[in-house]
XYZ file of C-alpha atoms in Angstrom:
337
model
C 0.051 0.298 0.069
C 3.017 2.305 0.731
C 4.339 1.723 -2.520
C 1.312 2.618 -4.320
C 0.706 5.456 -2.327
C 4.512 6.843 -3.227
C 3.864 5.893 -6.755
C 0.887 8.003 -7.056
C 2.335 10.734 -5.338
C 5.245 10.500 -7.434
C 3.330 10.532 -10.733
C 1.435 13.589 -9.326
C 4.742 15.434 -8.846
C 5.826 14.653 -12.183
C 2.351 15.675 -13.774
C 2.676 18.885 -11.895
C 6.219 19.856 -13.158
C 5.054 18.898 -16.657
C 2.066 20.921 -16.312
C 4.086 24.010 -14.905
C 6.878 23.385 -17.521
C 4.382 23.310 -20.341
C 2.427 26.366 -19.436
C 5.778 28.203 -18.706
C 7.032 27.408 -22.041
C 3.890 28.469 -23.910
C 3.064 31.077 -21.985
C -0.285 32.253 -23.637
C -0.643 35.468 -21.519
C 3.091 36.216 -21.674
C 3.429 36.739 -17.875
C 6.609 34.553 -17.774
C 8.003 36.206 -20.744
C 6.917 39.748 -20.203
C 10.090 41.386 -21.236
C 10.208 39.222 -24.414
C 6.669 38.818 -25.408
C 5.344 37.029 -28.534
C 1.965 37.147 -30.786
C 0.448 34.337 -29.078
C -3.064 34.901 -30.412
C -4.344 35.482 -26.960
C -4.556 39.108 -25.356
C -1.933 39.297 -22.944
C -2.030 40.595 -19.675
C -1.298 44.253 -20.374
C -1.533 45.585 -16.926
C 1.245 43.164 -15.657
C 3.730 43.354 -18.419
C 3.525 47.049 -18.929
C 4.290 47.858 -15.501
C 7.174 45.065 -15.243
C 8.239 46.660 -18.283
C 8.309 50.277 -16.998
C 9.781 48.965 -13.554
C 12.744 47.708 -15.745
C 13.209 50.580 -17.772
C 12.743 53.682 -15.168
C 13.794 56.122 -17.431
C 12.455 55.394 -20.771
C 9.171 57.113 -20.825
C 8.131 60.678 -18.918
C 4.299 60.434 -19.268
C 1.653 57.722 -19.414
C -1.819 57.723 -20.683
C -4.194 55.489 -18.733
C -7.587 54.203 -19.337
C -9.588 51.110 -20.459
C -9.092 49.857 -23.900
C -11.071 52.727 -25.105
C -7.842 54.654 -25.018
C -5.986 52.195 -26.787
C -5.689 53.593 -30.039
C -4.135 56.844 -28.849
C -0.781 57.213 -30.614
C 1.225 58.580 -27.580
C 4.164 59.256 -29.861
C 2.196 62.039 -31.320
C 2.629 64.087 -27.972
C 5.476 66.364 -28.870
C 7.884 66.899 -26.101
C 7.128 64.137 -24.181
C 8.237 60.533 -24.147
C 4.816 58.914 -23.678
C 3.736 55.316 -23.157
C 0.102 54.064 -23.609
C -0.703 52.056 -20.484
C -4.494 50.783 -21.754
C -5.495 47.488 -20.484
C -8.805 45.790 -20.862
C -11.524 47.454 -18.784
C -8.693 49.540 -16.923
C -10.405 51.395 -13.992
C -9.278 54.631 -12.326
C -8.584 52.434 -9.282
C -6.010 50.408 -11.130
C -4.432 53.361 -12.547
C -4.125 54.493 -9.068
C -2.476 51.630 -7.766
C -0.063 51.643 -10.910
C 0.833 55.183 -10.142
C 1.465 54.250 -6.307
C 3.722 51.405 -7.506
C 5.462 53.745 -9.903
C 6.382 56.191 -6.888
C 7.293 53.289 -4.639
C 10.059 52.468 -7.162
C 11.123 56.091 -7.262
C 9.647 56.712 -10.852
C 8.185 60.125 -11.222
C 6.172 60.734 -14.333
C 5.996 64.525 -15.626
C 2.314 63.820 -16.946
C -0.492 61.376 -16.292
C -3.315 61.423 -18.672
C -6.296 59.546 -17.467
C -9.474 58.904 -19.901
C -12.704 58.136 -18.121
C -16.219 57.498 -18.886
C -19.387 55.578 -17.818
C -17.244 52.345 -17.950
C -15.163 53.875 -15.119
C -17.451 53.734 -12.743
C -19.638 50.447 -13.968
C -16.713 47.974 -14.067
C -15.559 46.593 -10.445
C -11.665 46.513 -10.431
C -11.778 43.700 -7.967
C -13.594 41.576 -10.340
C -10.086 41.542 -12.432
C -8.522 38.358 -10.985
C -8.202 36.291 -14.466
C -5.166 35.435 -16.307
C -5.939 38.160 -18.645
C -6.576 41.020 -16.383
C -5.058 40.175 -13.006
C -3.317 43.584 -11.813
C 0.273 43.712 -11.394
C 0.155 44.380 -7.801
C -1.455 40.981 -7.234
C 1.724 39.987 -8.246
C 3.489 41.635 -5.458
C 0.962 41.180 -2.687
C 0.050 37.727 -3.316
C 2.298 36.185 -5.902
C 1.257 32.652 -5.219
C -2.486 33.538 -6.316
C -1.445 35.599 -9.095
C 0.975 32.958 -10.793
C -1.248 30.062 -10.058
C -3.546 31.750 -12.697
C -0.953 30.979 -15.401
C -0.341 27.484 -14.571
C -3.291 25.994 -16.989
C -1.956 23.439 -19.356
C -5.382 23.042 -21.168
C -5.288 27.021 -21.898
C -1.543 26.436 -22.864
C -2.566 23.429 -25.409
C -5.191 25.491 -26.942
C -3.040 28.711 -27.536
C -0.264 26.152 -28.839
C -2.870 24.596 -31.550
C -4.121 28.091 -32.458
C -0.390 29.373 -32.807
C 0.601 26.443 -34.821
C -2.490 26.131 -37.074
C -4.088 29.304 -38.123
C -2.888 32.388 -36.185
C -1.395 34.994 -38.418
C 1.606 36.764 -36.558
C 2.037 40.384 -36.405
C 6.054 40.880 -36.953
C 5.897 44.452 -35.228
C 3.607 43.332 -32.280
C 6.384 43.400 -29.384
C 7.862 46.623 -30.919
C 4.899 48.320 -31.000
C 3.711 46.933 -27.582
C 7.177 48.305 -25.921
C 7.774 51.227 -27.660
C 4.192 52.855 -27.812
C 1.742 50.811 -25.855
C -1.438 51.507 -28.219
C -3.485 48.777 -29.986
C -4.464 49.707 -33.288
C -2.970 51.692 -36.353
C -4.568 54.156 -38.717
C -6.943 52.973 -41.336
C -8.331 50.185 -39.309
C -12.284 49.743 -40.211
C -14.987 48.088 -38.507
C -15.953 46.062 -41.791
C -17.045 43.028 -39.558
C -18.867 45.001 -37.172
C -22.560 45.143 -37.154
C -23.737 48.532 -36.434
C -27.276 48.124 -37.442
C -27.910 46.194 -34.310
C -25.200 47.823 -31.946
C -25.872 47.591 -28.315
C -24.323 49.778 -25.458
C -20.974 48.915 -24.121
C -21.671 49.274 -20.346
C -20.179 47.333 -17.383
C -22.393 45.451 -14.924
C -21.567 47.178 -11.673
C -22.115 50.460 -10.076
C -19.509 52.261 -8.044
C -19.782 56.001 -8.689
C -18.774 57.528 -5.509
C -16.011 55.026 -5.103
C -14.616 56.089 -8.638
C -14.736 59.518 -7.784
C -12.771 59.111 -4.512
C -10.086 57.084 -6.437
C -9.667 59.801 -8.865
C -9.390 62.430 -5.944
C -6.718 60.438 -4.304
C -4.761 59.900 -7.708
C -5.156 64.081 -8.166
C -3.771 64.518 -4.691
C -1.225 61.831 -5.420
C -0.152 63.508 -8.372
C -0.131 66.845 -7.179
C 2.171 66.122 -3.926
C 4.693 64.502 -6.105
C 4.751 67.216 -8.821
C 2.897 65.097 -11.333
C 0.559 66.855 -13.839
C -2.662 64.853 -14.138
C -4.713 65.827 -17.067
C -8.268 63.918 -17.131
C -10.423 63.692 -20.405
C -13.781 61.926 -20.922
C -13.554 59.377 -23.925
C -15.679 59.865 -26.999
C -18.620 57.343 -26.413
C -20.604 56.041 -29.308
C -24.161 57.428 -29.089
C -25.634 54.349 -28.335
C -23.392 53.758 -25.098
C -23.759 57.495 -24.272
C -27.686 57.156 -24.041
C -27.273 54.219 -21.903
C -24.982 56.002 -19.804
C -27.416 58.740 -19.243
C -29.644 56.341 -17.487
C -26.476 55.317 -14.853
C -26.145 58.947 -13.728
C -23.548 59.768 -16.126
C -23.931 63.667 -15.604
C -23.921 63.039 -11.985
C -20.528 61.622 -12.701
C -19.364 64.541 -14.748
C -20.692 66.894 -11.901
C -18.633 65.060 -9.088
C -15.453 64.744 -11.249
C -15.877 68.355 -12.101
C -15.339 69.272 -8.304
C -12.106 66.987 -8.396
C -10.479 68.361 -11.460
C -10.682 70.020 -14.556
C -11.540 67.873 -17.567
C -11.597 67.897 -21.281
C -14.640 66.328 -22.438
C -15.141 64.404 -25.850
C -18.593 62.563 -25.008
C -22.107 63.472 -25.927
C -24.051 63.649 -29.226
C -21.667 65.140 -31.984
C -20.524 64.390 -35.029
C -17.828 62.163 -33.843
C -20.127 59.937 -31.559
C -22.873 59.648 -34.321
C -20.748 58.572 -37.173
C -20.003 54.920 -37.357
C -17.244 55.478 -39.500
C -15.187 56.834 -36.696
C -15.597 53.706 -34.816
C -14.096 50.202 -34.772
C -17.028 48.714 -32.733
C -19.342 49.908 -30.469
C -16.912 50.806 -27.715
C -13.597 51.842 -29.339
C -12.974 55.137 -31.427
C -10.354 54.698 -33.897
C -6.801 56.084 -34.201
C -7.586 59.217 -36.298
C -10.503 60.357 -33.570
C -7.485 59.564 -30.901
C -5.509 61.875 -32.457
C -8.385 64.604 -32.313
C -8.329 63.768 -28.591
C -4.611 64.563 -28.135
C -4.473 67.625 -30.161
C -6.992 68.837 -27.749
C -6.145 67.502 -24.316
C -2.529 67.763 -24.943
C -2.251 71.157 -27.030
C -5.262 73.134 -26.381
C -6.656 72.530 -29.855
C -9.957 72.810 -31.006
C -12.174 72.057 -33.787
C -14.846 74.861 -33.946
C -17.753 72.831 -35.424
C -17.225 70.232 -32.833
C -16.292 72.439 -30.312
C -19.780 73.933 -30.177
C -21.134 70.416 -29.512
C -19.092 69.921 -26.547
C -16.482 68.013 -28.349
C -12.784 69.267 -26.739
C -14.394 71.787 -24.233
C -12.516 72.174 -20.797
C -14.888 71.633 -17.944
C -14.498 72.583 -14.245
C -16.571 73.244 -11.299
C -17.461 76.707 -12.390
C -19.000 75.921 -15.988
C -20.001 72.395 -15.194
C -23.886 73.166 -15.088
C -23.814 75.324 -18.375
C -21.720 72.397 -20.337
C -24.239 69.816 -18.924
C -26.959 72.074 -20.716
C -25.044 71.915 -23.684
C -24.931 68.443 -23.782
C -28.575 68.306 -23.240
C -29.350 70.855 -26.081
C -27.306 69.127 -28.605
C -28.736 65.889 -27.765
C -32.254 67.388 -28.426
C -30.903 68.781 -31.713
C -29.802 65.228 -32.963
C -33.018 63.437 -32.246
C -35.196 65.649 -34.055
């Protein structure tokens, strides 16, 4: 009986070692090879990889753009005079941006500029729900490494990724370079040829934490101020279908409370960008061409007169928030006529 138990334990140990080795070698989410990522056909854990890369290259960037995948097409290399990096990761929330910036400061990395893109997704996504292989935050790897790395010992997922790689995945030769140098997702000219805008659905989270989110943005603002970091907040353009749904989730109240915390540059609402599907990759993501417009208004205080009148690119603070919301209401009524 003892020999049988010994054999079972030995077999289990060998199987465990093989599982770990296989998962490590294939590494679908690029966590074990975060400084030498490959295009595996699986969305990598961008929060972890980007943070690990920055911590290993502390002097490479002086500015960072934070936000969900909605900021993912912002070409930060177009921010003149700054060496910026796009920290976009899936469903990135203000709380996760706050934790990342805390981690940077703890490691003696003090950016000159932090840009934060927000919208209704910012307070309808629960950051505590980010506990899967694709979105577990970098800080989990520090605070609970056993829990973090156990997410990636998944031979079944590794096998699926491996079969995808060898059978049908089309490799992007510029993937790693673009990831490390800029951090943005899509280049210019990407079209939503396969997206059905005839049956578009709103892109909204399934939680509600408006007050918590505002407090986290306030803490981020205070952290930046106390460390001589310039924080610039902007609201993402939202496809008008998502924007309409956001109004039922107190989006105007979010803007009101945000204006009490910090000035922000607005791009949401009904306007010639958010109502024109040609500017969108899908119902959630505006394209790189629109991203350049966001950069020009946010970083260089440029504006497009015909869009500015619709609220696109207007700077909002506690003094003008009510008149601005009235403008959004009037613009919506004009579009619905």
